[in-house]
Coordinates of C-alpha atoms and ligand atoms in Angstrom, one line a residue:
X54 CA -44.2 232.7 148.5
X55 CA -45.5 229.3 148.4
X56 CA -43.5 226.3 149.9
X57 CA -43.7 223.9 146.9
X58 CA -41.7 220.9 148.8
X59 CA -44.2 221.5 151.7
X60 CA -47.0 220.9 149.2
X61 CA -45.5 217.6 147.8
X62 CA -44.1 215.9 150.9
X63 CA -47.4 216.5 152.1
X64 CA -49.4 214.8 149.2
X65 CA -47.6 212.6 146.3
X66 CA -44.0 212.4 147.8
X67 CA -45.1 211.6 151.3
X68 CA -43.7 208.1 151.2
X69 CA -40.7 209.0 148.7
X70 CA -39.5 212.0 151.4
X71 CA -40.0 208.9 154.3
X72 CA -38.3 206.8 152.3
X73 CA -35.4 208.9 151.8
X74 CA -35.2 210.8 155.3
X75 CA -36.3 214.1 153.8
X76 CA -37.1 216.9 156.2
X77 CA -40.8 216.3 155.9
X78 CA -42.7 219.7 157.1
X79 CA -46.1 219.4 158.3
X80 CA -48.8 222.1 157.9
X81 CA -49.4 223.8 160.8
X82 CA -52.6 224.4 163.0
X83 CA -53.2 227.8 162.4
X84 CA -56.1 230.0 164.9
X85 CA -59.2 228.3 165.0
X86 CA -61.7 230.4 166.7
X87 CA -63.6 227.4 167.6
X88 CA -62.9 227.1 171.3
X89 CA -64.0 223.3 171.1
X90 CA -60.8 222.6 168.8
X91 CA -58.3 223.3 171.6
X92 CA -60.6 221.3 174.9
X93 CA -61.2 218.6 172.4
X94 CA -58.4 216.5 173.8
X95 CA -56.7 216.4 177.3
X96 CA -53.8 218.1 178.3
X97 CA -51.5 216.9 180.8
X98 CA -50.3 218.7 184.0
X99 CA -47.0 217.9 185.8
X100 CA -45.5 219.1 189.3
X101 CA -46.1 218.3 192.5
X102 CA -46.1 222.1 193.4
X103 CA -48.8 224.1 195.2
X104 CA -48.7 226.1 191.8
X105 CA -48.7 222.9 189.2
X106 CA -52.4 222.5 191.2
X107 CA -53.5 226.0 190.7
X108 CA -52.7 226.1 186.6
X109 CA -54.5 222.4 186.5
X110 CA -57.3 224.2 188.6
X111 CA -57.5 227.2 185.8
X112 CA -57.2 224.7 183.0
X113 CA -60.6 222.8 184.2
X114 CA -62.0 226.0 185.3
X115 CA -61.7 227.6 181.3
X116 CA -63.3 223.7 180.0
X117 CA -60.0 221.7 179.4
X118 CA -59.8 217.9 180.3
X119 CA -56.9 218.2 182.5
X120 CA -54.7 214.9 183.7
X121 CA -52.3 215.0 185.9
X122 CA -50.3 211.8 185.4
X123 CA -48.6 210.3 182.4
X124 CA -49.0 207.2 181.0
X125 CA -53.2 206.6 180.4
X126 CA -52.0 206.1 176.3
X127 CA -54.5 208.7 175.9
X128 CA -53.5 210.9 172.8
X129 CA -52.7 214.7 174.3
X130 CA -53.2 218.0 173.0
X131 CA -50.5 219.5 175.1
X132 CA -48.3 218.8 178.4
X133 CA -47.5 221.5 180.9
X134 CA -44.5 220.9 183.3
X135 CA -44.5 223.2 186.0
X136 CA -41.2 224.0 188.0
X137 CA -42.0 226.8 189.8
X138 CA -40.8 225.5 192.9
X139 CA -37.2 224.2 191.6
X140 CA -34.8 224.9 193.7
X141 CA -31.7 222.6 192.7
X142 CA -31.3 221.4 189.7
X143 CA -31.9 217.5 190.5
X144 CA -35.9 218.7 191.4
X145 CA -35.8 218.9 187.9
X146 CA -35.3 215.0 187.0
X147 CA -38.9 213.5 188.0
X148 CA -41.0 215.8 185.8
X149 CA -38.5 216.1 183.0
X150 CA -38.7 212.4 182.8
X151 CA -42.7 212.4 183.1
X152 CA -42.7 214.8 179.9
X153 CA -40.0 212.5 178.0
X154 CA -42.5 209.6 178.5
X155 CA -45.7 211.5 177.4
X156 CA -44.5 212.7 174.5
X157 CA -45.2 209.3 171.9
X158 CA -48.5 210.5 172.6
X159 CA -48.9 213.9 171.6
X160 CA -51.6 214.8 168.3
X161 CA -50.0 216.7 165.6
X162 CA -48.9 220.2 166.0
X163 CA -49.2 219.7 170.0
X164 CA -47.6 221.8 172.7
X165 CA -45.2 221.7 175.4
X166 CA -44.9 224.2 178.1
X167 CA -42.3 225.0 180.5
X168 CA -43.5 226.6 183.7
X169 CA -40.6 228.1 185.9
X170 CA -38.9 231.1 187.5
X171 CA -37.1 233.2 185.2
X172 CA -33.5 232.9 185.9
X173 CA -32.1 236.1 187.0
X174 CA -28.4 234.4 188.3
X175 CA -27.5 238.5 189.8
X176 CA -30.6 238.1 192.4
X177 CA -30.3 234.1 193.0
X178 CA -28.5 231.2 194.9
X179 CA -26.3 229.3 192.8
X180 CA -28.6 226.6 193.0
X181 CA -31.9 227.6 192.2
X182 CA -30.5 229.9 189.5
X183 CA -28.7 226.7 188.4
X184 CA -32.2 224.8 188.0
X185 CA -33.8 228.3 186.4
X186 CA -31.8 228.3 184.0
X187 CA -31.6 224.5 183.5
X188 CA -35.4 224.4 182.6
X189 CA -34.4 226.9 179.7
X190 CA -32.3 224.5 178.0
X191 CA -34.9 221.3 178.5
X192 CA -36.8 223.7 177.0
X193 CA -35.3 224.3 173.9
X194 CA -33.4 221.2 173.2
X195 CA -37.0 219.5 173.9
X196 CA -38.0 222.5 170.6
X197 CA -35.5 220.9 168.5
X198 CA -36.8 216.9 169.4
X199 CA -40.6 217.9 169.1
X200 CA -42.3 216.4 165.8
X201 CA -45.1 216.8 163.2
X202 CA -45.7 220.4 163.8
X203 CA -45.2 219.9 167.6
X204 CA -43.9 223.3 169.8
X205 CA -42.0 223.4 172.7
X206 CA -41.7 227.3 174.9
X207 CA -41.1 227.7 178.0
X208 CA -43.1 231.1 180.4
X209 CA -40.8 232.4 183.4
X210 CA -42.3 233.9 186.2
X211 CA -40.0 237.2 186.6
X212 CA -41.3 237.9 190.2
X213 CA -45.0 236.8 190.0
X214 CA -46.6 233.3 190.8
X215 CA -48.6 231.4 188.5
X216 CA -51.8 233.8 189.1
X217 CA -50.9 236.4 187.3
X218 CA -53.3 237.3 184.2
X219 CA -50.2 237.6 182.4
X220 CA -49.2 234.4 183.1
X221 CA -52.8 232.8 182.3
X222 CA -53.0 235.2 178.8
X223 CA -49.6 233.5 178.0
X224 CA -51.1 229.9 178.9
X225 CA -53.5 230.8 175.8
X226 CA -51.3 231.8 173.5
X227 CA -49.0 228.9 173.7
X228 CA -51.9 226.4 173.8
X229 CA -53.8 227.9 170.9
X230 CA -52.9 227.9 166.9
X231 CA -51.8 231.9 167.2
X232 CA -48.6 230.3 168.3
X233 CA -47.9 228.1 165.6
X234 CA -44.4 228.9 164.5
X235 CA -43.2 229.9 168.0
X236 CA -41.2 227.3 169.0
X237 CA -38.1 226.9 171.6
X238 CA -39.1 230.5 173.4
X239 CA -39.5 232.0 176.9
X240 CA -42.0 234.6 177.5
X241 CA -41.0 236.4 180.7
X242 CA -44.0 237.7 182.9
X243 CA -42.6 240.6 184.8
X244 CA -45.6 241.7 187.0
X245 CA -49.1 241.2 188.0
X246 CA -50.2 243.7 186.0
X247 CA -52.6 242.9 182.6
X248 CA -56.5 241.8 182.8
X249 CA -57.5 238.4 183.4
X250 CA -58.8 236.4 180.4
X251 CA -60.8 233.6 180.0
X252 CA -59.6 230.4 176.6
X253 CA -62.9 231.4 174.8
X254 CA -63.1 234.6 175.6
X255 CA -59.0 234.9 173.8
X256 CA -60.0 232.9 171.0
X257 CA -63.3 235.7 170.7
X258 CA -63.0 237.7 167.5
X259 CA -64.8 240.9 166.6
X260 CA -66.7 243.2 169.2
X261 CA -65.8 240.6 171.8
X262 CA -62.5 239.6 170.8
X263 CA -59.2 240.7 173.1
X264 CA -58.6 244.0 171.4
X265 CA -62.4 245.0 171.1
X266 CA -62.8 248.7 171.7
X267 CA -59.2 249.5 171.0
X268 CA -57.3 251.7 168.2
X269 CA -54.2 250.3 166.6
X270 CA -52.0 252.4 164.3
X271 CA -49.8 250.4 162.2
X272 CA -46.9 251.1 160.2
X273 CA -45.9 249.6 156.8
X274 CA -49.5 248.2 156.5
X275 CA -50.0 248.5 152.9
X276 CA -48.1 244.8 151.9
X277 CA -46.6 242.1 153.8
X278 CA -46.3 241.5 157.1
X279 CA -48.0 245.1 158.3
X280 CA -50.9 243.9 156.3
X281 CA -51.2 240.9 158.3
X282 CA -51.0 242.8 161.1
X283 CA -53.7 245.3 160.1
X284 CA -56.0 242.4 159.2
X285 CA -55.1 239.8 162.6
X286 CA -55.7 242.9 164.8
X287 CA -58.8 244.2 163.2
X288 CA -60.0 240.4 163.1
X289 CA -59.3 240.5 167.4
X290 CA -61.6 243.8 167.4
X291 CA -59.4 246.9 166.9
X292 CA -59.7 249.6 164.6
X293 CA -56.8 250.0 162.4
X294 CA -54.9 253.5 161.2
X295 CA -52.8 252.2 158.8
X296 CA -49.5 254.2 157.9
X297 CA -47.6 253.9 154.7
X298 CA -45.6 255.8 151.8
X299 CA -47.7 258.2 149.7
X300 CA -45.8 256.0 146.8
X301 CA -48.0 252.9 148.7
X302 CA -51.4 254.9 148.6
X303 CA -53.5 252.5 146.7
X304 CA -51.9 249.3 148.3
X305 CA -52.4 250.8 151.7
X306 CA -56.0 252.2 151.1
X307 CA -56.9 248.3 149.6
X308 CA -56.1 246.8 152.7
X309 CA -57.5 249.4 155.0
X310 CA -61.0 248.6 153.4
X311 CA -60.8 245.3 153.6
X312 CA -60.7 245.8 157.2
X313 CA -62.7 249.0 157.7
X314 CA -59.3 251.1 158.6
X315 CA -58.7 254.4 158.0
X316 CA -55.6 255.1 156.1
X317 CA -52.5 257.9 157.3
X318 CA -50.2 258.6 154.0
X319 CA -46.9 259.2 155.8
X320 CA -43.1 258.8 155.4
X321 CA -42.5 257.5 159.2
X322 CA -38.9 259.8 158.9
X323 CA -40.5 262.8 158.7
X324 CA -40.1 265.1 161.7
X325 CA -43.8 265.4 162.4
X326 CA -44.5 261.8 161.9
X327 CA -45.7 261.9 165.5
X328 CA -48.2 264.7 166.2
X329 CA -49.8 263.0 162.4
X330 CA -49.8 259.4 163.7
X331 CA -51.7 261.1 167.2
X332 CA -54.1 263.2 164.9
X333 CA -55.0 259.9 162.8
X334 CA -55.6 257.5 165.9
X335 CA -57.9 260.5 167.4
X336 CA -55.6 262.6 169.6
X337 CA -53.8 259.9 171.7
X338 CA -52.1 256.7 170.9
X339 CA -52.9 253.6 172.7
X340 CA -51.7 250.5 170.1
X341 CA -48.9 251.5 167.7
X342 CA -46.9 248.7 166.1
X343 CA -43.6 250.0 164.5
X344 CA -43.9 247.5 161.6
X345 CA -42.2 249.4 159.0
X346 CA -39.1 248.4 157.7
X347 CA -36.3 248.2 154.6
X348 CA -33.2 246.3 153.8
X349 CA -30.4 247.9 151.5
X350 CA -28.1 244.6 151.8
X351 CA -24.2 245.1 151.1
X352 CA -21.2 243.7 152.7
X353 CA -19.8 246.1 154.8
X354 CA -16.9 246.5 152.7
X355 CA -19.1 247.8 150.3
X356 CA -21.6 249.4 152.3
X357 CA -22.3 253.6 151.2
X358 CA -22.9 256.4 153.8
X359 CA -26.8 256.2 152.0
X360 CA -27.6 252.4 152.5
X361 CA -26.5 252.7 156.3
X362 CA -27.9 255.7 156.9
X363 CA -31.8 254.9 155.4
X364 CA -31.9 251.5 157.1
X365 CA -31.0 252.9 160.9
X366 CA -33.2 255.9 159.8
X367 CA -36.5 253.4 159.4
X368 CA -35.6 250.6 161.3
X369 CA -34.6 252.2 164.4
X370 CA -34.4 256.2 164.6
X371 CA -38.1 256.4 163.6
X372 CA -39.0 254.4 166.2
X373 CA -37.3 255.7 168.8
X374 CA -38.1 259.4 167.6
X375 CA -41.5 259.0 167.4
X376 CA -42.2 256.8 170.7
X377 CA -39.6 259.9 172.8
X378 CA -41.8 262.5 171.2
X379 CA -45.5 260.8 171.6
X380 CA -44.2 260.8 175.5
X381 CA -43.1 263.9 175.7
X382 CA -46.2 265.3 174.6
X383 CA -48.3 262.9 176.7
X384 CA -49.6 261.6 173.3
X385 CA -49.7 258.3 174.8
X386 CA -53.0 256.9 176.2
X387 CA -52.4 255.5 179.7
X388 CA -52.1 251.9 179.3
X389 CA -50.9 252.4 175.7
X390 CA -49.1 249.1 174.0
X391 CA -46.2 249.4 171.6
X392 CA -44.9 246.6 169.8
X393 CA -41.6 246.7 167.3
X394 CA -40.7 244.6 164.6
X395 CA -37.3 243.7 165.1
X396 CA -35.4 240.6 163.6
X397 CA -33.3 237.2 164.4
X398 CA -30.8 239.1 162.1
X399 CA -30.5 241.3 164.7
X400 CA -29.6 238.7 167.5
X401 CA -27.6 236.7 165.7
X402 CA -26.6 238.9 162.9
X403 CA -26.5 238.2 159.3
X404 CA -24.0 238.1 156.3
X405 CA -24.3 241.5 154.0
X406 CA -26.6 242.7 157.0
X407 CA -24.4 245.0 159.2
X408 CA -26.8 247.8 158.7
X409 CA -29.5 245.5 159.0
X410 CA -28.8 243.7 162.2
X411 CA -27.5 247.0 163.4
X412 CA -31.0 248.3 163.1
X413 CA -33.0 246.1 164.6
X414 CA -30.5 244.4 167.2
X415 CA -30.8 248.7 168.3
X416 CA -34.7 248.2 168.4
X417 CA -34.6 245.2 171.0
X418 CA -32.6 247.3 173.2
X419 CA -34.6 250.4 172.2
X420 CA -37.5 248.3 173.8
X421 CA -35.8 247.0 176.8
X422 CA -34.9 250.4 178.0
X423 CA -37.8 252.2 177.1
X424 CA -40.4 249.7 179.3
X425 CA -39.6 251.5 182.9
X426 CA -41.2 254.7 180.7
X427 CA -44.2 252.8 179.9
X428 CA -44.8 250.7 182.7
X429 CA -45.4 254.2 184.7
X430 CA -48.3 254.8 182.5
X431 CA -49.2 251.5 183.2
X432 CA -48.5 250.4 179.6
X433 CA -45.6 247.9 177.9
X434 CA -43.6 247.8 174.9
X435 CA -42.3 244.8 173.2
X436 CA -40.7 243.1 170.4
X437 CA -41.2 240.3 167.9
X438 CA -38.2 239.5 166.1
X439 CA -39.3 236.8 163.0
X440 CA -37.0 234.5 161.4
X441 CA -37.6 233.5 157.9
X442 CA -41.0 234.7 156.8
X443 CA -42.6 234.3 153.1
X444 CA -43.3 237.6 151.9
X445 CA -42.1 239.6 149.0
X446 CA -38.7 240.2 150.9
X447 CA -37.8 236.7 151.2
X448 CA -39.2 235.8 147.9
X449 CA -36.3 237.8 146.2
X450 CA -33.5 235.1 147.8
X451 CA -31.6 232.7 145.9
X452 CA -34.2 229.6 145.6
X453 CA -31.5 227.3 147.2
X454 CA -30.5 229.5 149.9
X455 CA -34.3 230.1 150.5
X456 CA -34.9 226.3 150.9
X457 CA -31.9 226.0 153.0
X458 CA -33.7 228.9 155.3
X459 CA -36.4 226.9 155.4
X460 CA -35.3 223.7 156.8
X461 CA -33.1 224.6 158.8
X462 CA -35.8 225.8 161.4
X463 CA -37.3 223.1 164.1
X464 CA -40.5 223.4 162.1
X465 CA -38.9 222.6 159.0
X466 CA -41.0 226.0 157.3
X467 CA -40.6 229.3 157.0
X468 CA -43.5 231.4 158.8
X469 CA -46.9 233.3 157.4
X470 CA -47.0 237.3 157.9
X471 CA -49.9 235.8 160.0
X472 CA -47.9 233.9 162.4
X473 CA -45.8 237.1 163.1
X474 CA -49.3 239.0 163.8
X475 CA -50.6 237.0 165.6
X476 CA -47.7 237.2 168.6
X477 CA -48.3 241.3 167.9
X478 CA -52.1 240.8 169.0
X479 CA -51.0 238.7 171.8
X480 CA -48.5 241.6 173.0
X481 CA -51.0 243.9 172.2
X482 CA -53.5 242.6 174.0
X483 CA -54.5 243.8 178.0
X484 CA -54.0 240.2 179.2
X485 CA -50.2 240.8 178.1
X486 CA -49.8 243.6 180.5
X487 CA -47.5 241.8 182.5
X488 CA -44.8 241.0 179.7
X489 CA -42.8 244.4 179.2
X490 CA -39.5 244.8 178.0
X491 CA -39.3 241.3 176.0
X492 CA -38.2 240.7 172.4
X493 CA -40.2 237.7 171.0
X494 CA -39.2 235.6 168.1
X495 CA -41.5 234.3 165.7
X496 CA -39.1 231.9 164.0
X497 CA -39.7 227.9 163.6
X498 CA -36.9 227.7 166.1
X499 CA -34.4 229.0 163.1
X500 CA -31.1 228.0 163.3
X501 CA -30.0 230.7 160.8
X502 CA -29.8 233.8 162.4
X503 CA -30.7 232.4 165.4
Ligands
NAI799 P1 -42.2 244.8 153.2 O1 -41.1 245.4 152.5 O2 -43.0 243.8 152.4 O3 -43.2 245.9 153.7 C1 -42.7 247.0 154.5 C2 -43.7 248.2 154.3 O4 -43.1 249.3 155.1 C3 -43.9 248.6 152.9 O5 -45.3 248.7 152.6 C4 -43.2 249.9 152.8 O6 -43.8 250.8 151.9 C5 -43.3 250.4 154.2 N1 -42.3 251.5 154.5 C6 -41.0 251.4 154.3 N2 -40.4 252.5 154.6 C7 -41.4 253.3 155.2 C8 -41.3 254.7 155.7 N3 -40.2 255.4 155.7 N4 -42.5 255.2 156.1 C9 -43.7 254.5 156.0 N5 -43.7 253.2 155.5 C10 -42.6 252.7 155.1 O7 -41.6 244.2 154.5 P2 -42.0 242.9 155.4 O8 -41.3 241.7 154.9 O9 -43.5 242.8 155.4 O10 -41.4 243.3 156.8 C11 -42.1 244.0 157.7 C12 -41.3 244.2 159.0 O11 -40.8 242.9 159.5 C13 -40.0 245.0 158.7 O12 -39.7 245.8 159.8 C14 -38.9 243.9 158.5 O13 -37.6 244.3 158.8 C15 -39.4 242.9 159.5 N6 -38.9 241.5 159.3 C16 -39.3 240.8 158.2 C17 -38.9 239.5 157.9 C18 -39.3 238.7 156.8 O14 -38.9 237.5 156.7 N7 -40.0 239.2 155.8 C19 -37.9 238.9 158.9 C20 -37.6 239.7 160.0 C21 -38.1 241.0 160.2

């Protein structure tokens, strides 16, 4: 649905919305596959540490302008703080500060990274799990102060050094536009596993773009957010099953021409959902995003045996029936990459959403415990939870609570079906291989259901 305030603080109530102190959303920078967008304008590099070097190094090496010290006036695309070798919390101070004074001269829609070891307090010290976890919340209180379109997310290193592929891939997804509406998130890299990628050849599309040469099958890909999906991932390379309803047909069979798909007519419930989803993708699976979804809203006081049941048998029970039985029947391809729609609703819960949140709060754990399974066949399986997304779903609220939704996110917007694909390419992708386990969100930094 289009954000109508969005349109007119950016055009003839600019200086009204000033004038009055309206929330005054910018429009983001979306992907642009022109690698020259993103090394147009330096980006700045802060720690002292061995590993602060290397990631400057790897920057220059890829065509950035990279500086390593604040204060040239130069405007900056992006500033990456490195505290990979914190261990108390007052090694924190220096480059916090350094980031505080850079930031009055980032560009619009700029980025600020977080480098630093993922806090795991069980394993740790006190003190350097102290300063691990410290640099998560710099990170996202910094989320919450950034400005015009500005992101702040954080990658911790679960075990690896800077070097890993994973930790490079992530580098590019935070830098580029794919990450517009992620703001205020961690992605954990968890091994050295995953291909190393070069910016352009991330920002490729097509035959030589990061999915080139793979098959994706994706559910609920007749409308919506699966259709983004479909389209982002077929735009990166892959070829695209899509699944849907039989009731969906035409829908689905639209968008699977647009992007040259083939199309699987299939209730995702049924019991042999998963030898037809293998058939379709050409006897073994290696992408599958569990995308399809439904909400049958009620207060739990009010809630029937049939609205509970139908949302956990979607949401959650499909999934996790049809991933048990693809491994059972060594359906998956070996490096396969699964990727689940799950929800903020489901981490912070949501009013008249007990089913809901049950759902997809079951998905993120569904995830976490099923990544051991596919790390062995060297592949991963992930989540992206999105906050408030336009699409026909969210186009049913109440127009005031839906501008409320809005706002109320660092980014002052609700997200594009787009911005939710494109963290599903990125997880997708065999530069990710190192992230396993992880629930994403794709939310403006939301405060509602957040
Ligand atoms: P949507 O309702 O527009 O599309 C869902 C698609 O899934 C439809 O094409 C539908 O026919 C299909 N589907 C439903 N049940 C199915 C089944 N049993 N078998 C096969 N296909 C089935 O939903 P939307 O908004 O695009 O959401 C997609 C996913 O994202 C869902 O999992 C949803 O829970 C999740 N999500 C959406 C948010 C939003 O703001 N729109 C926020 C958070 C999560």
């Amino acid at each position: 649905m289009k954000d109508t305030y969005l349109d007119l603080v950016n055009g003839p109530f600019k200086q009204v919305a000033k004038t009055l102190g309206l929330p005054r959303p910018v429009r983001l920078q979306r992907f642009d596959s022109t690698p020259e967008h993103y090394l147009s304008a330096p980006v700045l590099v802060l720690g002292t540490s061995p590993g602060a070097q290397r990631i400057a190094d790897r920057l220059l090496d890829n065509g950035f302008e990279v500086r390593r010290h604040p204060g040239s006036g130069e405007s900056l695309r992006a500033v990456i703080a490195v505290f990979d070798d914190a261990g108390v919390p007052g090694d924190l101070s220096a480059t916090a500060l350094e980031i505080g004074a850079s930031l009055r001269t980032l560009l619009p829609c700029a980025r600020v990274i977080t480098v630093s070891p993922a806090p795991r307090p069980e394993d740790q010290d006190p003190a350097p799990a102290a300063a691990a976890q410290a640099v998560t919340g710099l990170t996202r209180s910094l989320a919450h102060e950034m400005r015009i379109g500005g992101t702040a997310n954080g990658i911790l290193l679960d075990g690896v050094d800077v070097d890993a592929a994973s930790v490079t891939a992530a580098l590019w997804f935070l830098l580029s536009g794919k990450s517009a509406y992620v703001s205020g998130q961690f992605l954990t890299v968890s091994s050295a596993a995953g291909e190393e990628i070069g910016a352009r050849e991330f920002l490729a599309t097509g035959g030589s773009g990061p999915l080139a040469g793979r098959t994706a099958v994706v559910t609920g890909a007749a409308r919506g957010i699966g259709a983004a999906i479909a389209r982002t991932l077929a735009r990166d390379g892959a070829g695209i099953v899509g699944v849907d309803m039989p009731q969906a047909g035409q829908a689905l069979a639209g968008v699977m021409n647009e992007v040259g798909g083939r199309t699987l007519q299939l209730d995702i419930t049924a019991d042999s959902a998963a030898e037809r989803i293998a058939e379709a993708a050409g006897s073994e699976v290696d992408i599958l995003v569990h995308n399809a979804g439904i909400t049958r809203d009620r207060l739990l006081a009010n809630m029937d045996a049939s609205r509970w049941d139908s949302v956990l048998a979607v949401n959650l029970e499909s999934q996790a029936r049809i991933n048990a039985a693809l491994g059972e029947r060594n359906l998956f391809a070996r490096g396969s990459q699964v990727v689940a729609l799950a929800s903020t609703s489901g981490i912070a819960g949501n009013r008249g959403q007990t089913n809901y949140a049950a759902s997809k709060a079951g998905v993120i754990g569904l995830t976490a415990a099923s990544a051991r399974e596919f790390a062995q066949r060297s592949g991963t399986i992930n989540a992206v939870a999105p906050g408030f997304i336009e699409t026909d779903m969210t186009a049913k609220m109440p127009a005031l609570t839906r501008q409320v939704a809005r706002r109320l996110a660092s980014l002052q917007q609700g997200g594009l079906p787009v911005d939710v694909a494109e963290a599903i390419a990125f997880l997708a992708s065999a530069p990710a291989r190192g992230i396993n386990g992880s629930t994403l969100r794709v939310c403006g930094q939301n405060m509602v259901g957040a």
